[in-house]
PDB file of C-alpha atoms and ligand atoms in Angstrom:
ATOM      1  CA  UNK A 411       0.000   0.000   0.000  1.00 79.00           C
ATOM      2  CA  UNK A 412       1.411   3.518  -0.929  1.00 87.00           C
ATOM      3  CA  UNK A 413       2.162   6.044   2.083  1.00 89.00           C
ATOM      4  CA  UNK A 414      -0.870   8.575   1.553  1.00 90.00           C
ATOM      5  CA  UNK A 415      -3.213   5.636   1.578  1.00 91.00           C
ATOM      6  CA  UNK A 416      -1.427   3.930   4.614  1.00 91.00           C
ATOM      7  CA  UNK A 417      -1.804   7.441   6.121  1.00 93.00           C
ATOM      8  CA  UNK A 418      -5.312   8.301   5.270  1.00 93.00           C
ATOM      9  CA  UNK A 419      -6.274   4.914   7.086  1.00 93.00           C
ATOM     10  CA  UNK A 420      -4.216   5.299   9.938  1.00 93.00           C
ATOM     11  CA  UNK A 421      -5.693   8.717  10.369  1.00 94.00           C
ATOM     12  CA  UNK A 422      -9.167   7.530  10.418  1.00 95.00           C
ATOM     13  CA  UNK A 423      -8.253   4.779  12.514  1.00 95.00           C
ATOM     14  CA  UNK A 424      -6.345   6.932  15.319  1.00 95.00           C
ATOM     15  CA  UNK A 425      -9.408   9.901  15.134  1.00 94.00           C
ATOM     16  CA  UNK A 426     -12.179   6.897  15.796  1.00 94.00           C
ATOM     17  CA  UNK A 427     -10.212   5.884  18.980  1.00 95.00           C
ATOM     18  CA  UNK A 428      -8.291   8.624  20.383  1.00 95.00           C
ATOM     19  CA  UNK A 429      -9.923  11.954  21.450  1.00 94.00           C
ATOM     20  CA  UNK A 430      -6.331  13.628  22.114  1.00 95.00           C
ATOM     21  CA  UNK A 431      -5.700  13.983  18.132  1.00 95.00           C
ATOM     22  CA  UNK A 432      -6.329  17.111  17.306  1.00 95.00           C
ATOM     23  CA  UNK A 433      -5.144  17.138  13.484  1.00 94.00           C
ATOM     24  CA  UNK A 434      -4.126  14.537  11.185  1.00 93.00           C
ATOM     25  CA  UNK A 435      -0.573  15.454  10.818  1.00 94.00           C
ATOM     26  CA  UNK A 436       0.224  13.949  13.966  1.00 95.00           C
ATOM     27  CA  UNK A 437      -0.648  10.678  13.351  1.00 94.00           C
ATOM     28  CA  UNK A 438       3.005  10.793  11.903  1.00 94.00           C
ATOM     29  CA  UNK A 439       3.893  11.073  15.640  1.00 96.00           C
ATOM     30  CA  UNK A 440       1.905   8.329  16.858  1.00 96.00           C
ATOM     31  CA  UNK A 441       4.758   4.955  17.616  1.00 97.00           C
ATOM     32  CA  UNK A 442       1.416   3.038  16.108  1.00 96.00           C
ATOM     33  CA  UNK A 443       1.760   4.452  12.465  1.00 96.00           C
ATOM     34  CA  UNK A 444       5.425   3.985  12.354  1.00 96.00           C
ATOM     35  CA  UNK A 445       5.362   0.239  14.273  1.00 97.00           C
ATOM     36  CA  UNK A 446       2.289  -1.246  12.101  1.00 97.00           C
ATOM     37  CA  UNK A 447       3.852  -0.263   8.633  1.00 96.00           C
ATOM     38  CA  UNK A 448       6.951  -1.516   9.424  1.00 97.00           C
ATOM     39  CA  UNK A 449       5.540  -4.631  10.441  1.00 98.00           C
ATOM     40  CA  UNK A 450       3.351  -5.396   7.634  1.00 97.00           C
ATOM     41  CA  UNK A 451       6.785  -5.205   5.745  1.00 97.00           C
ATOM     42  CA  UNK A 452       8.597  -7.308   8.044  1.00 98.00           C
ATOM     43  CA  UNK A 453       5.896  -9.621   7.560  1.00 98.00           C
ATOM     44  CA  UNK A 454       6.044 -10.302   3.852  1.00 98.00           C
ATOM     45  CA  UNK A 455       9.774 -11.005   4.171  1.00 98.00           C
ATOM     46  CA  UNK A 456       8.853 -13.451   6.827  1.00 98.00           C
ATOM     47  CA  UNK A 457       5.844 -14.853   4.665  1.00 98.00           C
ATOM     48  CA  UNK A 458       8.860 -15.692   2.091  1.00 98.00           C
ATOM     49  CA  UNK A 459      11.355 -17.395   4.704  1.00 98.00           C
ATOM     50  CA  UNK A 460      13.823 -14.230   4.761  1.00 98.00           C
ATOM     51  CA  UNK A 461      13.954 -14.591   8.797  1.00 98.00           C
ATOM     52  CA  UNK A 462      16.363 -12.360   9.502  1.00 98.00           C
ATOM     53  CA  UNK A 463      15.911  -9.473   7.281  1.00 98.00           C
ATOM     54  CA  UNK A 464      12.097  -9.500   9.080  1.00 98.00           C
ATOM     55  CA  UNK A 465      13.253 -10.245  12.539  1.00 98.00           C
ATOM     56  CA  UNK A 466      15.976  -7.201  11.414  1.00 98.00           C
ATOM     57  CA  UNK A 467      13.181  -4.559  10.499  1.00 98.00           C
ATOM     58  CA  UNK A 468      11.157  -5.618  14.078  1.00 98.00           C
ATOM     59  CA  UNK A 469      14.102  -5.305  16.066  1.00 98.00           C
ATOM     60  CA  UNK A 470      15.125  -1.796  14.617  1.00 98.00           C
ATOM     61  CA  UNK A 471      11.280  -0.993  15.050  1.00 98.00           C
ATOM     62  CA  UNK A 472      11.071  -1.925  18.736  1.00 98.00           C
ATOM     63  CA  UNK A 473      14.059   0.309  19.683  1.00 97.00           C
ATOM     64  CA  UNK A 474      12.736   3.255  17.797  1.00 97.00           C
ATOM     65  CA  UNK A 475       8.712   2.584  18.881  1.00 97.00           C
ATOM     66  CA  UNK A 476       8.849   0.772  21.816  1.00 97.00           C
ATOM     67  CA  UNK A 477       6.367  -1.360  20.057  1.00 98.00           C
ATOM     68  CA  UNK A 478       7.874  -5.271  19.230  1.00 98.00           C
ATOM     69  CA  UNK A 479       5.469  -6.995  17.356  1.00 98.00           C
ATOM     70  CA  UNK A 480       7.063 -10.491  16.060  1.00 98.00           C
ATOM     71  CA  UNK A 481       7.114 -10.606  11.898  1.00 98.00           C
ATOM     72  CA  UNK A 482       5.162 -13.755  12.323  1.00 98.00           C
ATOM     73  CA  UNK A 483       2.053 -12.476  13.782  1.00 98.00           C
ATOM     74  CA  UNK A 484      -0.894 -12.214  11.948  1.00 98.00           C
ATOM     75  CA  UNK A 485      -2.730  -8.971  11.935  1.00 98.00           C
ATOM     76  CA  UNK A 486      -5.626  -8.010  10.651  1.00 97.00           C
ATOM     77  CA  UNK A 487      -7.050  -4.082   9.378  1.00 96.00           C
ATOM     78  CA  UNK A 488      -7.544  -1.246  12.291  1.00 96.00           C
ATOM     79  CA  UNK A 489      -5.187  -2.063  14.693  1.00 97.00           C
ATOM     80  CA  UNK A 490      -4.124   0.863  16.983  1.00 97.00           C
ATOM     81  CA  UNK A 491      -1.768   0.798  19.963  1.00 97.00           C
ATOM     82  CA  UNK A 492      -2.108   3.537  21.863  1.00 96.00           C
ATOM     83  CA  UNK A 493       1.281   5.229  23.182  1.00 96.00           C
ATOM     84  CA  UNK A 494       3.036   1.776  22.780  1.00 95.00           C
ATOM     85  CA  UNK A 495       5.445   1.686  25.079  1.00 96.00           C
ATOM     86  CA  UNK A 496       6.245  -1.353  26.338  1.00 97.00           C
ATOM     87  CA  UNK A 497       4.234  -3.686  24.168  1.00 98.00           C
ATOM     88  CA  UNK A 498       5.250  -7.119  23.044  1.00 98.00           C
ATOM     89  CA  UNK A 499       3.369  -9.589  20.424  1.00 98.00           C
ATOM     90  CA  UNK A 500       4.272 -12.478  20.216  1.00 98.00           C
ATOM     91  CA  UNK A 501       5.555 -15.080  17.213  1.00 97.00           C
ATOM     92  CA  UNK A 502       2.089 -17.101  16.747  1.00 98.00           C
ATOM     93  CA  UNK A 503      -0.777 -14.150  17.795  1.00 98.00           C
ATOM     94  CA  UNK A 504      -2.874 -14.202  15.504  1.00 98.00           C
ATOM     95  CA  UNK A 505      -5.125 -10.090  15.904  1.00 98.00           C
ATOM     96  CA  UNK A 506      -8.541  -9.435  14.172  1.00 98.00           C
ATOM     97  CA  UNK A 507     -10.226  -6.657  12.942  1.00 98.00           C
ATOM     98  CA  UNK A 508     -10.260  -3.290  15.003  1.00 97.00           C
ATOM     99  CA  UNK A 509      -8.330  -4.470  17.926  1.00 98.00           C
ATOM    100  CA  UNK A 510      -6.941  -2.061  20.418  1.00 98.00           C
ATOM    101  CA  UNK A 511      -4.074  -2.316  22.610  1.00 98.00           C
ATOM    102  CA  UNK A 512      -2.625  -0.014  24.899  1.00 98.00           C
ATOM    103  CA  UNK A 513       1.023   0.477  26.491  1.00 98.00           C
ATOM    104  CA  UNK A 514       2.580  -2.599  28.424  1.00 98.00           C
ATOM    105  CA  UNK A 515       0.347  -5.275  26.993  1.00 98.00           C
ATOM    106  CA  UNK A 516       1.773  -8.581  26.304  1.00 98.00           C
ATOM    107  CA  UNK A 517       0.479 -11.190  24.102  1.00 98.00           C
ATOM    108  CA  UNK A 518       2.745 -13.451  25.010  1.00 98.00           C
ATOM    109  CA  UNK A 519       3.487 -17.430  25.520  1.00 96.00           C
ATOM    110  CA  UNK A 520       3.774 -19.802  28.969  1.00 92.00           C
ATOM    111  CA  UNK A 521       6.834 -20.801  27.916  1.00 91.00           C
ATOM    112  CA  UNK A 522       5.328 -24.430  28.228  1.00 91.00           C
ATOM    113  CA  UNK A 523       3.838 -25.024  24.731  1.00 89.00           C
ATOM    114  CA  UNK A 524       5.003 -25.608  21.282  1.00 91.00           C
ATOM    115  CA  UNK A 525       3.667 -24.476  17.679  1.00 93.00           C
ATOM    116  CA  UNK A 526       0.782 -22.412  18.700  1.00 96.00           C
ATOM    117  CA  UNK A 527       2.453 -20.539  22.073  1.00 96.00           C
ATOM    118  CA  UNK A 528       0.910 -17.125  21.453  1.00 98.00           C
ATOM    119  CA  UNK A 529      -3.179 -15.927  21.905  1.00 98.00           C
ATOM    120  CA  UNK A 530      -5.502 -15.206  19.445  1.00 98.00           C
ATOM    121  CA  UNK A 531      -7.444 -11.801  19.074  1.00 98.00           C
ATOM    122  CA  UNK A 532     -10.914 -11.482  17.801  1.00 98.00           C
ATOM    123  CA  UNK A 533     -12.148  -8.644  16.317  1.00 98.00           C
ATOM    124  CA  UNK A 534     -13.040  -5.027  18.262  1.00 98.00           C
ATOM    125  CA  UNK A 535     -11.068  -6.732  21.383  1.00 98.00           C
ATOM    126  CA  UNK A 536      -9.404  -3.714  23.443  1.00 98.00           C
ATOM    127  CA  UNK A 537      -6.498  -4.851  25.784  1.00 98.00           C
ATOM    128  CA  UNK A 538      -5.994  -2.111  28.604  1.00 98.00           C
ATOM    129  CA  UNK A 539      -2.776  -0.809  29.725  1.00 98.00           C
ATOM    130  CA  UNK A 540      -0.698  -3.613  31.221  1.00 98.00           C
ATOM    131  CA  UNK A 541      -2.418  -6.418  30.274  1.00 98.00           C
ATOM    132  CA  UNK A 542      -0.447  -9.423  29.800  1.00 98.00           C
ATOM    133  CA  UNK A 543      -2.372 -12.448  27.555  1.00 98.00           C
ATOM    134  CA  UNK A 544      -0.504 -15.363  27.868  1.00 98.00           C
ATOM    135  CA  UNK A 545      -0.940 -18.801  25.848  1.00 97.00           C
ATOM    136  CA  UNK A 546      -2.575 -20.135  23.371  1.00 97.00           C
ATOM    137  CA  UNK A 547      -6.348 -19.473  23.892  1.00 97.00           C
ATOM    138  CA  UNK A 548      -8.908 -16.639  22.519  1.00 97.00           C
ATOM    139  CA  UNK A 549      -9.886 -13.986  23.240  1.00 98.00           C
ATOM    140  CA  UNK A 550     -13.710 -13.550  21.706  1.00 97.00           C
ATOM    141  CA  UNK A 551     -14.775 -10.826  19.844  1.00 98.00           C
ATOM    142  CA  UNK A 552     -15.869  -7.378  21.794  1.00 98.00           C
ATOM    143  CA  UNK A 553     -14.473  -7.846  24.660  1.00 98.00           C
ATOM    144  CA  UNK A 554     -12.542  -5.785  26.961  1.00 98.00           C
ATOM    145  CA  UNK A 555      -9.732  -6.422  29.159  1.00 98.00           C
ATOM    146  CA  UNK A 556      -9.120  -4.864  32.095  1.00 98.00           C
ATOM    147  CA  UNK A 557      -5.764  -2.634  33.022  1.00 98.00           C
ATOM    148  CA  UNK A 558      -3.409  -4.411  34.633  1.00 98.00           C
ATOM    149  CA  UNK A 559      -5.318  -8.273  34.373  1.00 98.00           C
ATOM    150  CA  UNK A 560      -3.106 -11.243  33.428  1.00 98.00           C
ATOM    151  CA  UNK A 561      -5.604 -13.420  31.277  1.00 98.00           C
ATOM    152  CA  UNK A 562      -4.457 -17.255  31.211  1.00 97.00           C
ATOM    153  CA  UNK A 563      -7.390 -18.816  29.821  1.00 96.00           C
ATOM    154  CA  UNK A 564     -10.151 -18.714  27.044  1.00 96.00           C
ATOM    155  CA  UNK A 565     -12.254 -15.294  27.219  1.00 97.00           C
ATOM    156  CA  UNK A 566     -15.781 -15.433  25.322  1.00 96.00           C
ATOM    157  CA  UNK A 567     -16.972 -13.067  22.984  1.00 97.00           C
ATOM    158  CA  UNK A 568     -18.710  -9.795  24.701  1.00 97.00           C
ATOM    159  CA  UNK A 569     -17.039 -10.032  27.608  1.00 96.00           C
ATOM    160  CA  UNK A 570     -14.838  -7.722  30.078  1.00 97.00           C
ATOM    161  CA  UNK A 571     -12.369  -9.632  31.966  1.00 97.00           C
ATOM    162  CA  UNK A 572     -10.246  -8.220  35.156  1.00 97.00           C
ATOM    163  CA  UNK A 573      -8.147  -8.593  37.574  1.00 96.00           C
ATOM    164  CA  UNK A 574      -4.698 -11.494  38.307  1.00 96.00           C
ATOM    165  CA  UNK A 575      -5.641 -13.907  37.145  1.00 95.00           C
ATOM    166  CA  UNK A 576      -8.307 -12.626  34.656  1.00 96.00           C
ATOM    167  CA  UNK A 577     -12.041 -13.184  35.751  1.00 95.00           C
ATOM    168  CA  UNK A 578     -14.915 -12.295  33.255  1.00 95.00           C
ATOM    169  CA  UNK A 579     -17.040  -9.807  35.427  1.00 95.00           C
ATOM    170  CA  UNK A 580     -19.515  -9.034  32.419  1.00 95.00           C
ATOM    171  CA  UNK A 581     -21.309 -10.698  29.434  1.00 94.00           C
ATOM    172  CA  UNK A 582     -23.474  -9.034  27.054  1.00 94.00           C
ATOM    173  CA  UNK A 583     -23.355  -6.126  29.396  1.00 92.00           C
ATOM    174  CA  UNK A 584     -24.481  -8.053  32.516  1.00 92.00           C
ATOM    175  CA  UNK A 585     -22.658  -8.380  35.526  1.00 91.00           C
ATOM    176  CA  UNK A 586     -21.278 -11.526  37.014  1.00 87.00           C
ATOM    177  CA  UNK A 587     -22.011 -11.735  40.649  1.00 79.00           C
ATOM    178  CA  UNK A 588     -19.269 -11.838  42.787  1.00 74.00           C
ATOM    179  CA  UNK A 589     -19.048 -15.208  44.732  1.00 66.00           C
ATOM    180  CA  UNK A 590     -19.199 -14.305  48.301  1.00 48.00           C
ATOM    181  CA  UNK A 591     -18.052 -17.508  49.565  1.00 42.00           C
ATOM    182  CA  UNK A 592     -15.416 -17.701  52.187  1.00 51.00           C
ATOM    183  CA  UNK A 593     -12.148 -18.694  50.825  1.00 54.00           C
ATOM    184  CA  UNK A 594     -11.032 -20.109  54.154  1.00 54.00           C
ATOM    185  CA  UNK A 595     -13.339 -21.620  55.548  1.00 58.00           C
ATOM    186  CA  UNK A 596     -14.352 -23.734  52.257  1.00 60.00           C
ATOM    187  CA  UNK A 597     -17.316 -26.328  52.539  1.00 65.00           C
ATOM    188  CA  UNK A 598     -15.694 -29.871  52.401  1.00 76.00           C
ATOM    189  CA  UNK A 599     -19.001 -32.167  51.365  1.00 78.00           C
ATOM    190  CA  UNK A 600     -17.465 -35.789  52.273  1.00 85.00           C
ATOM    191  CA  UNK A 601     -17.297 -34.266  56.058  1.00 84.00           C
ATOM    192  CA  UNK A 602     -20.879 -33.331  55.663  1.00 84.00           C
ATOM    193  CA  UNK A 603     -21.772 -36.608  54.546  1.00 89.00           C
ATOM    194  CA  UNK A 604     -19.971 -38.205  56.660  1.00 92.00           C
ATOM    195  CA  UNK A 605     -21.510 -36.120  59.979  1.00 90.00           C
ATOM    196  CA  UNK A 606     -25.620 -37.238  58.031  1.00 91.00           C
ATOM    197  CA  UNK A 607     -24.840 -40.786  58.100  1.00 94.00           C
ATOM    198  CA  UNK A 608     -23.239 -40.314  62.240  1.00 93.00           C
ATOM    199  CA  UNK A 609     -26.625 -38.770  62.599  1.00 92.00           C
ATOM    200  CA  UNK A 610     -28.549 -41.699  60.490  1.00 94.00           C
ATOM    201  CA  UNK A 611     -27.062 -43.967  62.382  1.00 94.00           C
ATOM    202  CA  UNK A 612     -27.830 -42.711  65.326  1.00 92.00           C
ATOM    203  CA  UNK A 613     -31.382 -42.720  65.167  1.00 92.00           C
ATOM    204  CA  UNK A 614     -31.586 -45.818  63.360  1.00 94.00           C
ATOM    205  CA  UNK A 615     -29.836 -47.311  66.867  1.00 93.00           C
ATOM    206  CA  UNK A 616     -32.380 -45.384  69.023  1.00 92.00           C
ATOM    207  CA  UNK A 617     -35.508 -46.938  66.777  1.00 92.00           C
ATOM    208  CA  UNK A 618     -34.155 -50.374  67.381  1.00 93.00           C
ATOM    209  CA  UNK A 619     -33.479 -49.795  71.172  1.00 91.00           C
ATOM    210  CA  UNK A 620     -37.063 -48.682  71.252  1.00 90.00           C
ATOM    211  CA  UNK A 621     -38.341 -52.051  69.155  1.00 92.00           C
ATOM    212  CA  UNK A 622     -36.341 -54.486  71.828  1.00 91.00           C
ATOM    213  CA  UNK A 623     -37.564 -52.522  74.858  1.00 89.00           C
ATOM    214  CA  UNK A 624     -40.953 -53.410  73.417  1.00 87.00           C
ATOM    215  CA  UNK A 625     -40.460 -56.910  72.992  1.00 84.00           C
ATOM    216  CA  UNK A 626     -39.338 -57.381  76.272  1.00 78.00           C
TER     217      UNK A 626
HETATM  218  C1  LIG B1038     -12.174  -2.986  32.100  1.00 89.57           C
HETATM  219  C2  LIG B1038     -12.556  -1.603  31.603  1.00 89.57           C
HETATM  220  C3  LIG B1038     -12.240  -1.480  30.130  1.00 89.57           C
HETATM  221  C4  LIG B1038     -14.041  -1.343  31.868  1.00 89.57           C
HETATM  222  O1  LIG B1038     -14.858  -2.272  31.180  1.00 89.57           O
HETATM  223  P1  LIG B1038     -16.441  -2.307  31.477  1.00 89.57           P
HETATM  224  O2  LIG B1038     -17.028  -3.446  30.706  1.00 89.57           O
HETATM  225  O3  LIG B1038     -17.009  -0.960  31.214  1.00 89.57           O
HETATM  226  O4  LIG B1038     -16.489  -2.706  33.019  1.00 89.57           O
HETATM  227  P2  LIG B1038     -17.013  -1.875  34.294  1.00 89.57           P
HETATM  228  O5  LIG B1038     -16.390  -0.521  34.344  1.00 89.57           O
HETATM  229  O6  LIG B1038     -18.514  -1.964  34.317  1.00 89.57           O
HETATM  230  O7  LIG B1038     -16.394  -2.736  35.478  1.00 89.57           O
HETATM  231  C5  LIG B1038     -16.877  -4.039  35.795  1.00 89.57           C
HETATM  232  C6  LIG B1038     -16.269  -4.421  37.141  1.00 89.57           C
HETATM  233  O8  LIG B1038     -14.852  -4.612  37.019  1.00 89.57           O
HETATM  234  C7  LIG B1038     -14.138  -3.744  37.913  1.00 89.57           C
HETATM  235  N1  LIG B1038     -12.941  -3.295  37.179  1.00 89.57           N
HETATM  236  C8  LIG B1038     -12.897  -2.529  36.077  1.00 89.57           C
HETATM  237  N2  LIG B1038     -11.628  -2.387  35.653  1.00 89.57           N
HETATM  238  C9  LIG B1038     -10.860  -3.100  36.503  1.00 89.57           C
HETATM  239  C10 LIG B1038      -9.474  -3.351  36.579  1.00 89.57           C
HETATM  240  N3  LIG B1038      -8.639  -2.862  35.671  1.00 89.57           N
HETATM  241  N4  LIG B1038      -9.009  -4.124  37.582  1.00 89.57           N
HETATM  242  C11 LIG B1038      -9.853  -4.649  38.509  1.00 89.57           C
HETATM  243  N5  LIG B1038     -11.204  -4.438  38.487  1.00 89.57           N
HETATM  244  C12 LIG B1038     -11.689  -3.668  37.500  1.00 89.57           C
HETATM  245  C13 LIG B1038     -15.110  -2.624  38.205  1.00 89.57           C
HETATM  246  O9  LIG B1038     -14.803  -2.007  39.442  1.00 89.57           O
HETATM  247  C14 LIG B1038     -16.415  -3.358  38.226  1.00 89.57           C
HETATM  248  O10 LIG B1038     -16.533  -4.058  39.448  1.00 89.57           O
HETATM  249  P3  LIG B1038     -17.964  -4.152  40.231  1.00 89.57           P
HETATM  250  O11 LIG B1038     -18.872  -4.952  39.326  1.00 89.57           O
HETATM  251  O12 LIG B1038     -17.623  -4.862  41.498  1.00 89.57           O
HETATM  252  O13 LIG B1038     -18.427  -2.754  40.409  1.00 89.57           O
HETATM  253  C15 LIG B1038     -11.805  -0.471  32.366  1.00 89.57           C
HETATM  254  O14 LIG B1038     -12.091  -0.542  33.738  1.00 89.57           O
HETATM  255  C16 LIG B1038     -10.300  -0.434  32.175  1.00 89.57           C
HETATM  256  O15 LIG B1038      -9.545  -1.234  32.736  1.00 89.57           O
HETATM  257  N6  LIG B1038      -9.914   0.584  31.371  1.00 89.57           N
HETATM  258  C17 LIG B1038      -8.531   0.858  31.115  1.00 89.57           C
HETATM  259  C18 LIG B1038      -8.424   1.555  29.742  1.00 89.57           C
HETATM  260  C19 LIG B1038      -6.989   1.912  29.490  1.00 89.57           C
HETATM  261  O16 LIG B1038      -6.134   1.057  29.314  1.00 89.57           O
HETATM  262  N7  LIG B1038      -6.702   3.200  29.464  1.00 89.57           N
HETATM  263  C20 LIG B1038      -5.377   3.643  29.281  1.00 89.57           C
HETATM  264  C21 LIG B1038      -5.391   4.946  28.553  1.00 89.57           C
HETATM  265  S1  LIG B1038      -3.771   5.595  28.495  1.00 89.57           S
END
């Protein structure tokens, strides 16, 4: 794609999701417009095997953006990541459509798996600042994360998740009610089983006490 179209979009893309832009000039100063171009051509050179030129271009690109996105991942249109400092994507991510990401998110791996080690992004997901997505899971389409959550498992579409390790709070807009169960003090259902049949048994002894009594 040729610069003034690549900028046009961009422009469009930054105005939709970032009131602080006051002309379109400075999308030339957002870390986003330099870090995404650069990566789509990173990414055709490591669509073609040329490994090192691409890991080359990402490497220059995360010094000067602060943004290291892998040439391997796959990312789809509208992608914007907001300030950028900070933020990693991994080898294997694979990003929808209209996904936003803000500074110090990673999408990263466990460390633990092979092939597949990095998350996949559905389209209009928005990852707040300092989110880290590890593995090899998705996250569904629409949702949010929440600042500062690290998300370790399968999110569904429509669905804002918070907090270490990530809990969804809402779907479709409703809330998820807190559990207010007491952590400590945990039920434990074999005891409770246990203490019905003590009881049981107990009354089954009086019953026959009562029947031999009677006999006698
Ligand atoms: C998660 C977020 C996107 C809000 O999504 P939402 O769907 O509108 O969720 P709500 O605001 O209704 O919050 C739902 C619950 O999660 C809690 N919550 C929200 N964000 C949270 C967070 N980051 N950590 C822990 N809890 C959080 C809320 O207190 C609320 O709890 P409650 O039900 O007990 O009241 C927002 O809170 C957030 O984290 N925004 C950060 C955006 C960002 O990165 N900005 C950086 C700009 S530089």
């Amino acid at each position: 794609m040729g610069f003034f179209k690549y900028f046009k979009e961009e422009a469009a893309i930054i105005r939709d999701r970032d009131p602080a832009i006051k002309s379109n000039i400075e999308v030339l100063l957002y870390p986003s417009f330099k870090a995404i171009r650069k990566y789509r051509k990173a990414h055709k050179y490591y669509e073609k095997g040329h490994y090192f030129i691409a890991r080359w271009i990402s490497q220059r690109t995360a010094r000067k953006t602060g943004i290291e996105i892998h040439p391997g991942a796959k990312i789809g249109k509208g992608l914007f990541i907001d300030h950028g400092h900070g933020v990693v994507i991994g080898e294997t991510t694979v990003i929808g459509d209209h996904v936003t990401l803000y500074q110090g998110v990673t999408l990263g791996g466990t460390g633990k798996e092979q092939g597949k080690r990095h998350p996949t992004i559905e389209d209009n997901v928005m990852i707040s600042v300092g989110a880290k997505v590890i593995g090899s899971f998705t996250i569904g389409e629409n949702s949010k994360i929440g600042a500062g959550s690290v998300v370790l498992e399968e999110v569904p579409p429509n669905s804002t998740v918070v907090g270490v390790p990530g809990r969804v709070v809402k779907q479709n807009n409703i809330r998820i009610p807190r559990s207010d169960m007491d952590q400590i003090h945990l039920p434990d259902p074999i005891k409770n089983d246990i203490e019905n049949l003590k009881k049981e048994n107990e009354e089954l002894k009086r019953v026959v006490e009562t029947l031999i009594n009677k006999q006698k």
